[in-house]
Tab-separated table of N, CA and C in Angstrom:
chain	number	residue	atom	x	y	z
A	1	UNK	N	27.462	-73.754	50.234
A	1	UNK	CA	28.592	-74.656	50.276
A	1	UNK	C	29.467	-74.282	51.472
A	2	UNK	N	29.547	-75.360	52.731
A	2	UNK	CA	30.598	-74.808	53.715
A	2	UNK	C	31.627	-74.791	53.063
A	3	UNK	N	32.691	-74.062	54.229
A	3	UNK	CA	34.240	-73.847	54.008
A	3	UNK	C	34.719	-75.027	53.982
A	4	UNK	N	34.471	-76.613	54.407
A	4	UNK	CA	35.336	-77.612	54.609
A	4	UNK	C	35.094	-77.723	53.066
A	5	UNK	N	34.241	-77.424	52.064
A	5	UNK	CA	34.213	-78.117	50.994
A	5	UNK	C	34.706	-77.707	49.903
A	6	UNK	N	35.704	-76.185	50.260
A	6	UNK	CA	36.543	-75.225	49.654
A	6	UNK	C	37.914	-76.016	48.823
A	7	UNK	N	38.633	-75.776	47.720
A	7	UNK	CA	39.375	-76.252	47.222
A	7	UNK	C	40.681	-76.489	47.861
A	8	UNK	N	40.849	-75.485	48.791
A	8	UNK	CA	42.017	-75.413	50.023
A	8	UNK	C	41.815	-76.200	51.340
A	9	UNK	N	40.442	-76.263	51.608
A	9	UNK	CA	39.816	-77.574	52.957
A	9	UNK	C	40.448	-78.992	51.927
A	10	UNK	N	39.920	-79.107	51.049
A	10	UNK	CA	40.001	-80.662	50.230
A	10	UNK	C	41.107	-80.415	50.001
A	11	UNK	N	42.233	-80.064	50.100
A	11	UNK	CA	43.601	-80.473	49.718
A	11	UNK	C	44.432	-80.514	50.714
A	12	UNK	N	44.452	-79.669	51.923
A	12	UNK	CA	44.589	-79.817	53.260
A	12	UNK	C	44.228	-81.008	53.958
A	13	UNK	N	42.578	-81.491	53.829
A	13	UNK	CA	42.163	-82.856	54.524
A	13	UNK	C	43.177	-84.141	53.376
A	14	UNK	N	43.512	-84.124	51.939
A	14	UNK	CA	44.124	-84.975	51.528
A	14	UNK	C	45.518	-85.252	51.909
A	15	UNK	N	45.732	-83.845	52.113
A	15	UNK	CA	47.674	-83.883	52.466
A	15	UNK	C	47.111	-84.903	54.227
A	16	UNK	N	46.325	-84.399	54.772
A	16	UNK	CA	46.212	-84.981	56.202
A	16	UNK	C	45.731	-86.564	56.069
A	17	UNK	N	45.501	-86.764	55.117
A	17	UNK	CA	44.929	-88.356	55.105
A	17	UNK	C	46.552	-89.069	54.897
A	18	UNK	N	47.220	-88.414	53.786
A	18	UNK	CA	48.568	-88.958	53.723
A	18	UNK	C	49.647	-88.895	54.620
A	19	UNK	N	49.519	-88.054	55.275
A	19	UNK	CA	50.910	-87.488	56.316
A	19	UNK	C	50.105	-88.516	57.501
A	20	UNK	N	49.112	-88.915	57.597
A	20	UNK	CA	48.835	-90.384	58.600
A	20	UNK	C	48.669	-91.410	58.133
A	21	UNK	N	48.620	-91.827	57.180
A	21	UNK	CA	48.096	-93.194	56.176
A	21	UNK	C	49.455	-93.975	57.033
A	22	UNK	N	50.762	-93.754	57.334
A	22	UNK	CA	51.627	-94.792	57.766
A	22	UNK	C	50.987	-95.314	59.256
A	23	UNK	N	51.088	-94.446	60.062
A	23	UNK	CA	50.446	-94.633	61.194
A	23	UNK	C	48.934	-95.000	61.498
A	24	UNK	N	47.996	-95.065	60.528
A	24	UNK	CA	46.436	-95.880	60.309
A	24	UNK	C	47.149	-97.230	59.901
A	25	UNK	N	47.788	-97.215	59.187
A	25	UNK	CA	48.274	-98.817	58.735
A	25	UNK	C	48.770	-99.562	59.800
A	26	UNK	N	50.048	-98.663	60.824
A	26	UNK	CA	50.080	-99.593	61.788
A	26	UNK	C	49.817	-100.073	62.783
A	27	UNK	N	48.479	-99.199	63.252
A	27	UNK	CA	47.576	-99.378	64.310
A	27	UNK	C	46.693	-100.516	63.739
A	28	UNK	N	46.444	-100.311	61.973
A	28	UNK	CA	45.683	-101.834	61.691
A	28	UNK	C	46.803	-103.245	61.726
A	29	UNK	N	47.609	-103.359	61.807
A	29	UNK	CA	48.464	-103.930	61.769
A	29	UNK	C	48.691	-104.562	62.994
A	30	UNK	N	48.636	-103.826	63.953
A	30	UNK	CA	48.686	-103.967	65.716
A	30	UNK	C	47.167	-104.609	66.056
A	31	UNK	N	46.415	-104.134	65.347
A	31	UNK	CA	45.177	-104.713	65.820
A	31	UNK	C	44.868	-106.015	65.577
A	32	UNK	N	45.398	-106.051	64.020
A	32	UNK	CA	45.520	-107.692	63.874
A	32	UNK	C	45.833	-108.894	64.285
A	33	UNK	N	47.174	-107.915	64.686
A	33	UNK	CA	48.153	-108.931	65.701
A	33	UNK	C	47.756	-109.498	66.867
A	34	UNK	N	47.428	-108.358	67.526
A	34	UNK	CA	46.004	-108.289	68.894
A	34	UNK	C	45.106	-109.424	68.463
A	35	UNK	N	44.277	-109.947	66.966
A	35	UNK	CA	43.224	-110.445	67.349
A	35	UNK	C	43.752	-111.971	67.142
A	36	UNK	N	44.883	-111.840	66.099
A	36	UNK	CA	45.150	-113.172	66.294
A	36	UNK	C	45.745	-113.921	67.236
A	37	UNK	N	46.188	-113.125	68.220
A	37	UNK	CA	46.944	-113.303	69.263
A	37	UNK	C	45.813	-113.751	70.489
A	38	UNK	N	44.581	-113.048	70.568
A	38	UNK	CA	43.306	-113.718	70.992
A	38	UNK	C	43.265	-114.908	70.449
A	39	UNK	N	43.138	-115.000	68.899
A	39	UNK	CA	42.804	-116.190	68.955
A	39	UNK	C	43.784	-117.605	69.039
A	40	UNK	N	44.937	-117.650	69.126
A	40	UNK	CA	45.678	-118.528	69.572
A	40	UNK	C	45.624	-118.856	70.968
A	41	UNK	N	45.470	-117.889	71.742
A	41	UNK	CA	44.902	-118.085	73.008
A	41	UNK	C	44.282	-118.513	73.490
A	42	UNK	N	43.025	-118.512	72.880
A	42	UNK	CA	41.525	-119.484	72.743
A	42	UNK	C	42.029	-120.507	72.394
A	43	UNK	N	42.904	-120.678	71.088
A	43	UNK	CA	42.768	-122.689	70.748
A	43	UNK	C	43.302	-122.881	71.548
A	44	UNK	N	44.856	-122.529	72.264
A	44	UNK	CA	45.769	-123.496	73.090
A	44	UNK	C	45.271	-122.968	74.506
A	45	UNK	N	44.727	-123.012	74.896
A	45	UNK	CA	44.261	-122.465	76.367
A	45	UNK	C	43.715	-123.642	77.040
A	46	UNK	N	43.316	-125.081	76.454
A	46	UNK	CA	42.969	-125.936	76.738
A	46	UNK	C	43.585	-126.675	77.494
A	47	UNK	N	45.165	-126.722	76.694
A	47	UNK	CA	46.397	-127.540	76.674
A	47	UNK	C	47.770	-126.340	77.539
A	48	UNK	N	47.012	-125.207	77.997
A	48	UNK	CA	48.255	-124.308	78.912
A	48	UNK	C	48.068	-124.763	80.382
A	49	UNK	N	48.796	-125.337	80.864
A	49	UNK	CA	49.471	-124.649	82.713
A	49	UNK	C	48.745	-123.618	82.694
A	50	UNK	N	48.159	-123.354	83.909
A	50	UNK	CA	47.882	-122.377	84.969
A	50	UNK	C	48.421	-120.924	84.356
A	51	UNK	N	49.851	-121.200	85.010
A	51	UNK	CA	50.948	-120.118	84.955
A	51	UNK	C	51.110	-119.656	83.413
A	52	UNK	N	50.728	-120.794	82.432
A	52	UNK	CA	51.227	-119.959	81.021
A	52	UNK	C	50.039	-119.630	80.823
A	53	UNK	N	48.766	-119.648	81.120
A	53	UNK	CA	47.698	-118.623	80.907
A	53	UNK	C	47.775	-117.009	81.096
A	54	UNK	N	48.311	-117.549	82.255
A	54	UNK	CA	47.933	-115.947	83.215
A	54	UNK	C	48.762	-115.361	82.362
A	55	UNK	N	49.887	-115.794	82.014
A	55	UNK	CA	51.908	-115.126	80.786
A	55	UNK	C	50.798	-114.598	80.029
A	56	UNK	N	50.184	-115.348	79.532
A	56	UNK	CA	49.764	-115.197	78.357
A	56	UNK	C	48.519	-113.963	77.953
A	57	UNK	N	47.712	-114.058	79.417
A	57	UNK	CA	46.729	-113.288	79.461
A	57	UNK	C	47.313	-111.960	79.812
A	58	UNK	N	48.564	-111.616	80.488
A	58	UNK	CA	48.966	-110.458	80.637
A	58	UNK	C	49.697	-110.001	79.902
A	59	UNK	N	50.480	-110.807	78.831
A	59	UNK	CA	50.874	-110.183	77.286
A	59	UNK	C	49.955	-109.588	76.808
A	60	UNK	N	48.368	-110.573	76.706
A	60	UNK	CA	47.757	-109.697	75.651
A	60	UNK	C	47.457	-108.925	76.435
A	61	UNK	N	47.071	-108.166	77.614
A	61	UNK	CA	46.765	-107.180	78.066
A	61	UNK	C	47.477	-106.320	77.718
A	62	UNK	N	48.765	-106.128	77.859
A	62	UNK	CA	49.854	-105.032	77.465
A	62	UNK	C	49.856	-104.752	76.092
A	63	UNK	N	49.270	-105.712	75.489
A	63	UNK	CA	49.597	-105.525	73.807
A	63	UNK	C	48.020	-104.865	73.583
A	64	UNK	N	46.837	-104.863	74.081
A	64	UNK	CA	45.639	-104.244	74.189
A	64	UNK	C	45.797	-102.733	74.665
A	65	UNK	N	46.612	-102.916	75.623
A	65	UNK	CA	46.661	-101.357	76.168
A	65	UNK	C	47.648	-100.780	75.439
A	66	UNK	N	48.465	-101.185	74.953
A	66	UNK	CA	49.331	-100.439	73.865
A	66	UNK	C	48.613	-99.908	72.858
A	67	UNK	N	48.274	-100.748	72.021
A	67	UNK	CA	47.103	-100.390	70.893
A	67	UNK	C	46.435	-99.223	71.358
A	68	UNK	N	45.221	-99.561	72.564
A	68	UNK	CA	44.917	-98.213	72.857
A	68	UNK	C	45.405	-96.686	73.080
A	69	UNK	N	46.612	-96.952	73.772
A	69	UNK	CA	47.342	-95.583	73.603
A	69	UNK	C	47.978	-94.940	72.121
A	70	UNK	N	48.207	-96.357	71.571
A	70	UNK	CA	48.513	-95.415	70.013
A	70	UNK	C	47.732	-95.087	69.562
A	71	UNK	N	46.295	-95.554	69.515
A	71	UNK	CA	45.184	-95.302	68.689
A	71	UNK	C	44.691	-93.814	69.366
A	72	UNK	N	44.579	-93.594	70.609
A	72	UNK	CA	44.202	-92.253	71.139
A	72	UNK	C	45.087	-91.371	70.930
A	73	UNK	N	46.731	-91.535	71.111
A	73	UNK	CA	47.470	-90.525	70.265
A	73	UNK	C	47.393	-89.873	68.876
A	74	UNK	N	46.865	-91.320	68.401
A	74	UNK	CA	46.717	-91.073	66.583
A	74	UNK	C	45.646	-89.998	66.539
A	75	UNK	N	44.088	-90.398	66.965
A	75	UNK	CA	43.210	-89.497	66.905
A	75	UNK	C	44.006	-87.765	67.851
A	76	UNK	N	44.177	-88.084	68.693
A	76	UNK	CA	44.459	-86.700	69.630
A	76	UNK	C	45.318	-85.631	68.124
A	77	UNK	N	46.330	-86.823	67.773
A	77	UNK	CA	47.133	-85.891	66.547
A	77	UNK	C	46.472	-85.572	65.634
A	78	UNK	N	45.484	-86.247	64.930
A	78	UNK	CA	44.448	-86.105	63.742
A	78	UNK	C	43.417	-84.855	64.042
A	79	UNK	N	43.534	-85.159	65.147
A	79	UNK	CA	42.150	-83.896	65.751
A	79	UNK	C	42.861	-82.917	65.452
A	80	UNK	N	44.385	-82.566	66.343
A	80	UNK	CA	45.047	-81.458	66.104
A	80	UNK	C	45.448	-80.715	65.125
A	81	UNK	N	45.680	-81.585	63.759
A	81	UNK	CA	46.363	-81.175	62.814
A	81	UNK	C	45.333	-80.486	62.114
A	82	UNK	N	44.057	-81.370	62.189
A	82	UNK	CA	42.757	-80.925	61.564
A	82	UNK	C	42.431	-79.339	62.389
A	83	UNK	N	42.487	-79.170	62.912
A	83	UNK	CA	41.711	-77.923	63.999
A	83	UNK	C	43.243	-76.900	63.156
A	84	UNK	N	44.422	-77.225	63.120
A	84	UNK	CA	45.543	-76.578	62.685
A	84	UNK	C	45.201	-75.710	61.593
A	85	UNK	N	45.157	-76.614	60.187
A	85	UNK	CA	44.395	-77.244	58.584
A	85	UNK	C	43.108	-75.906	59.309
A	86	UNK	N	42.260	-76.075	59.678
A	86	UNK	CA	41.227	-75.315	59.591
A	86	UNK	C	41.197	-74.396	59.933
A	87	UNK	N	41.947	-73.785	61.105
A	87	UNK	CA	42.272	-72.326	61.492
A	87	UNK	C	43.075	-71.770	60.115
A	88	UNK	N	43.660	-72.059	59.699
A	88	UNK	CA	44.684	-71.469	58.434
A	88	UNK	C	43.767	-71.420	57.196
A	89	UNK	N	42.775	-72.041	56.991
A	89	UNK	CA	42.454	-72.006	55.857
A	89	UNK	C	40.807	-70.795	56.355
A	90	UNK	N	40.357	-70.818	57.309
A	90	UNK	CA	39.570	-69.992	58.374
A	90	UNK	C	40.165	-68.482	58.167
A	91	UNK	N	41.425	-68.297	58.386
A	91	UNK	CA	42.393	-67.171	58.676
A	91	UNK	C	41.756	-66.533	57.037
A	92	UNK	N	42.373	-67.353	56.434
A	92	UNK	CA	42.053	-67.158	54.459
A	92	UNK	C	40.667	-66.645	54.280
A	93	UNK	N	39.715	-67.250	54.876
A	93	UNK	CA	38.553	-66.917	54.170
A	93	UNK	C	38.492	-65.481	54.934
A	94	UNK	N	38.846	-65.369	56.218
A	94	UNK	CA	38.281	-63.940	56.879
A	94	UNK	C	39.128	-62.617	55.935
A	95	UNK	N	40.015	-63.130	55.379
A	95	UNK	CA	40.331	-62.091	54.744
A	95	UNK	C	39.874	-61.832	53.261
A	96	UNK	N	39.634	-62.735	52.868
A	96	UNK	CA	38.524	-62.692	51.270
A	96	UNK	C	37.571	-61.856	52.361
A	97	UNK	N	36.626	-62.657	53.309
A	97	UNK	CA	35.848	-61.658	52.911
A	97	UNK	C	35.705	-60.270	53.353
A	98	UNK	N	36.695	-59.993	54.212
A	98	UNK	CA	36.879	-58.286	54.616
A	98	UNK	C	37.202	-57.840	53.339
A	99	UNK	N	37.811	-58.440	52.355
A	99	UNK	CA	38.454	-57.384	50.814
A	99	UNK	C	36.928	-57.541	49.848
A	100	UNK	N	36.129	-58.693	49.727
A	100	UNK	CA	34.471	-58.533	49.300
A	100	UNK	C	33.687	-57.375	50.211
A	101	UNK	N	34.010	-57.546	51.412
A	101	UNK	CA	33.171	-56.407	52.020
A	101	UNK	C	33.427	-54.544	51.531
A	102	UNK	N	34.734	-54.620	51.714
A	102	UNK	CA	35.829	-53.669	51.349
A	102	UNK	C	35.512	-52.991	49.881
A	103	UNK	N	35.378	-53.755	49.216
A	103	UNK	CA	35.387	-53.647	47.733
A	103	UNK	C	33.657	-53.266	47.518
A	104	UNK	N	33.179	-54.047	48.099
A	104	UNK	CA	31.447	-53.859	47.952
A	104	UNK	C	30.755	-52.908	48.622
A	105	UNK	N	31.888	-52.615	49.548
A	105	UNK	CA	30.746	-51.170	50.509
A	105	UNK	C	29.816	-51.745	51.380
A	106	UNK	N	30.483	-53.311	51.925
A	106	UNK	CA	28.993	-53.448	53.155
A	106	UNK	C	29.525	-53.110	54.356
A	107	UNK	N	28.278	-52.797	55.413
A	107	UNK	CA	28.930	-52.386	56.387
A	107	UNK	C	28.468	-53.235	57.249
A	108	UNK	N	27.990	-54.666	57.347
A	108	UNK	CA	28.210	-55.560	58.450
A	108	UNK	C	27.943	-56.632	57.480
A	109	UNK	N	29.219	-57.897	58.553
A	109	UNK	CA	28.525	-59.480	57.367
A	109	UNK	C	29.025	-60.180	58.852
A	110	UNK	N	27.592	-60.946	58.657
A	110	UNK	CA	27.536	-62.213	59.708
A	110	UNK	C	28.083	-63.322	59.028
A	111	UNK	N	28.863	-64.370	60.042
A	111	UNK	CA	29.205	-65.527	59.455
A	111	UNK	C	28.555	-66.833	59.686
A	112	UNK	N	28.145	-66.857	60.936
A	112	UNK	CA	27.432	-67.524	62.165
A	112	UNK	C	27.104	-67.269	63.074
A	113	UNK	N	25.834	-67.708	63.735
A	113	UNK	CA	24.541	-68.999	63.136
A	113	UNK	C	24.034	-67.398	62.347
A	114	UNK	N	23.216	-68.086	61.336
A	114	UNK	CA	22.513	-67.073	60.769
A	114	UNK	C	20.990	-67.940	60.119
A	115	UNK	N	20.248	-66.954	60.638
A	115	UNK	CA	18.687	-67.909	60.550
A	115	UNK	C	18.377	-67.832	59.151
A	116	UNK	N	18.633	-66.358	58.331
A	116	UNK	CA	18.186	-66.323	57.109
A	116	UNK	C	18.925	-65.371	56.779
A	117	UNK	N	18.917	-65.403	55.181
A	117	UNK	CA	20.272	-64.248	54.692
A	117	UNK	C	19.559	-64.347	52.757
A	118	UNK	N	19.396	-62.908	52.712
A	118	UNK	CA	18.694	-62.772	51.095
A	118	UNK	C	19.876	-63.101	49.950
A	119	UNK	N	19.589	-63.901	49.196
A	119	UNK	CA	20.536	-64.125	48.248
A	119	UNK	C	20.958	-63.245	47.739
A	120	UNK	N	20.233	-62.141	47.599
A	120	UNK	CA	20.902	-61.019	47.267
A	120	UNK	C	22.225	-60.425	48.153
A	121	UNK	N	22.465	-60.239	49.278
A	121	UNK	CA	23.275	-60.261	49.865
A	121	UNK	C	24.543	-61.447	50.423
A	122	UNK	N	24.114	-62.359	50.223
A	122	UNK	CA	24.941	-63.713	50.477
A	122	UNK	C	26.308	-63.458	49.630
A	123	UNK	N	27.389	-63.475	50.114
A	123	UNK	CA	28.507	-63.886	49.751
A	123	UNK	C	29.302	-64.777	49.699
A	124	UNK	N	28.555	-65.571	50.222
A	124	UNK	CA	29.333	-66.995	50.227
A	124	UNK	C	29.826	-67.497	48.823
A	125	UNK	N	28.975	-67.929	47.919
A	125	UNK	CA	29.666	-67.934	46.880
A	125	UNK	C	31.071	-67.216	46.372
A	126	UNK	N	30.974	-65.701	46.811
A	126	UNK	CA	32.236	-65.181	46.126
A	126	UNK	C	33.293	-65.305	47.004
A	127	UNK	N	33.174	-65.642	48.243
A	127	UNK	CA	34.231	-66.205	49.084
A	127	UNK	C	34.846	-67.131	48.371
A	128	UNK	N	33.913	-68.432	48.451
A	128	UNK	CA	34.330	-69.634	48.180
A	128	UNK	C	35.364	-69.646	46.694
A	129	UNK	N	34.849	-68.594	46.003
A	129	UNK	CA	35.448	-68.603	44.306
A	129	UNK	C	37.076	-68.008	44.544
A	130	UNK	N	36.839	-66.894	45.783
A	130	UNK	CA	38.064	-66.129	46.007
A	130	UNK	C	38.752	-67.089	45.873
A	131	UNK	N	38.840	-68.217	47.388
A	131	UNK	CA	39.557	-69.170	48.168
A	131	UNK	C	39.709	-70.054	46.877
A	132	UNK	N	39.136	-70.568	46.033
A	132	UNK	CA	39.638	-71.862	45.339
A	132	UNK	C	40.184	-71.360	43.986
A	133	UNK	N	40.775	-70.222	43.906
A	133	UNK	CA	41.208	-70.080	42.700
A	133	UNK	C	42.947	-69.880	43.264
């Protein structure tokens, strides 16, 4: 069982779904606006002047490139908070398992990549039990 699937990863990724749920809403919200705003464009584009095309085509441009910059901020912040969320809960497990090692008398534990590891020695489990209690 990886660490993201630890009782402290899943409550961390939930607090992070909520502390952005306002800002996913209003990037969908912006996007909408964006498409209906295409599509009014399309019906009356028949019946526009020249000049109120181009108005029109360079609104929605600005309102396209807006969107995009919030949406890459949003992710840039989501990435961050997540990498945040995971170093801290990372920090946690390295110390479970120096006090399993500690307590057990081993004298080396790999974390990663590891090609093969005897169940007999595997600690992962008692990590994971440390961390979610």
């Amino acid at each position: 069982m990886p660490l993201r699937d630890s009782a402290p990863a899943k409550a961390a990724f939930t607090k992070l779904e909520q502390d952005f749920a306002k800002r996913d809403k209003d990037l969908l919200e912006l996007q909408n606006k964006l498409k209906a705003t295409a599509e009014k464009n399309a019906r009356d584009e028949p019946v526009l002047s020249d000049s109120d095309k181009m108005k029109r085509q360079r609104e929605f441009a600005d309102m396209d490139r807006e969107l995009q910059r919030k949406r890459r901020e949003f992710n840039e912040d989501v990435s961050q908070r997540k990498n945040e969320e995971l170093n801290i809960i990372v920090e946690k497990a390295n110390k479970v398992i120096k006090q399993i090692a500690e307590a057990e008398k081993y004298d080396i534990l790999f974390q990663e990549p590891v090609v093969y590891i005897s169940p007999r020695v595997d600690i992962t489990d008692k990590v994971l039990k440390a961390l979610n209690k």
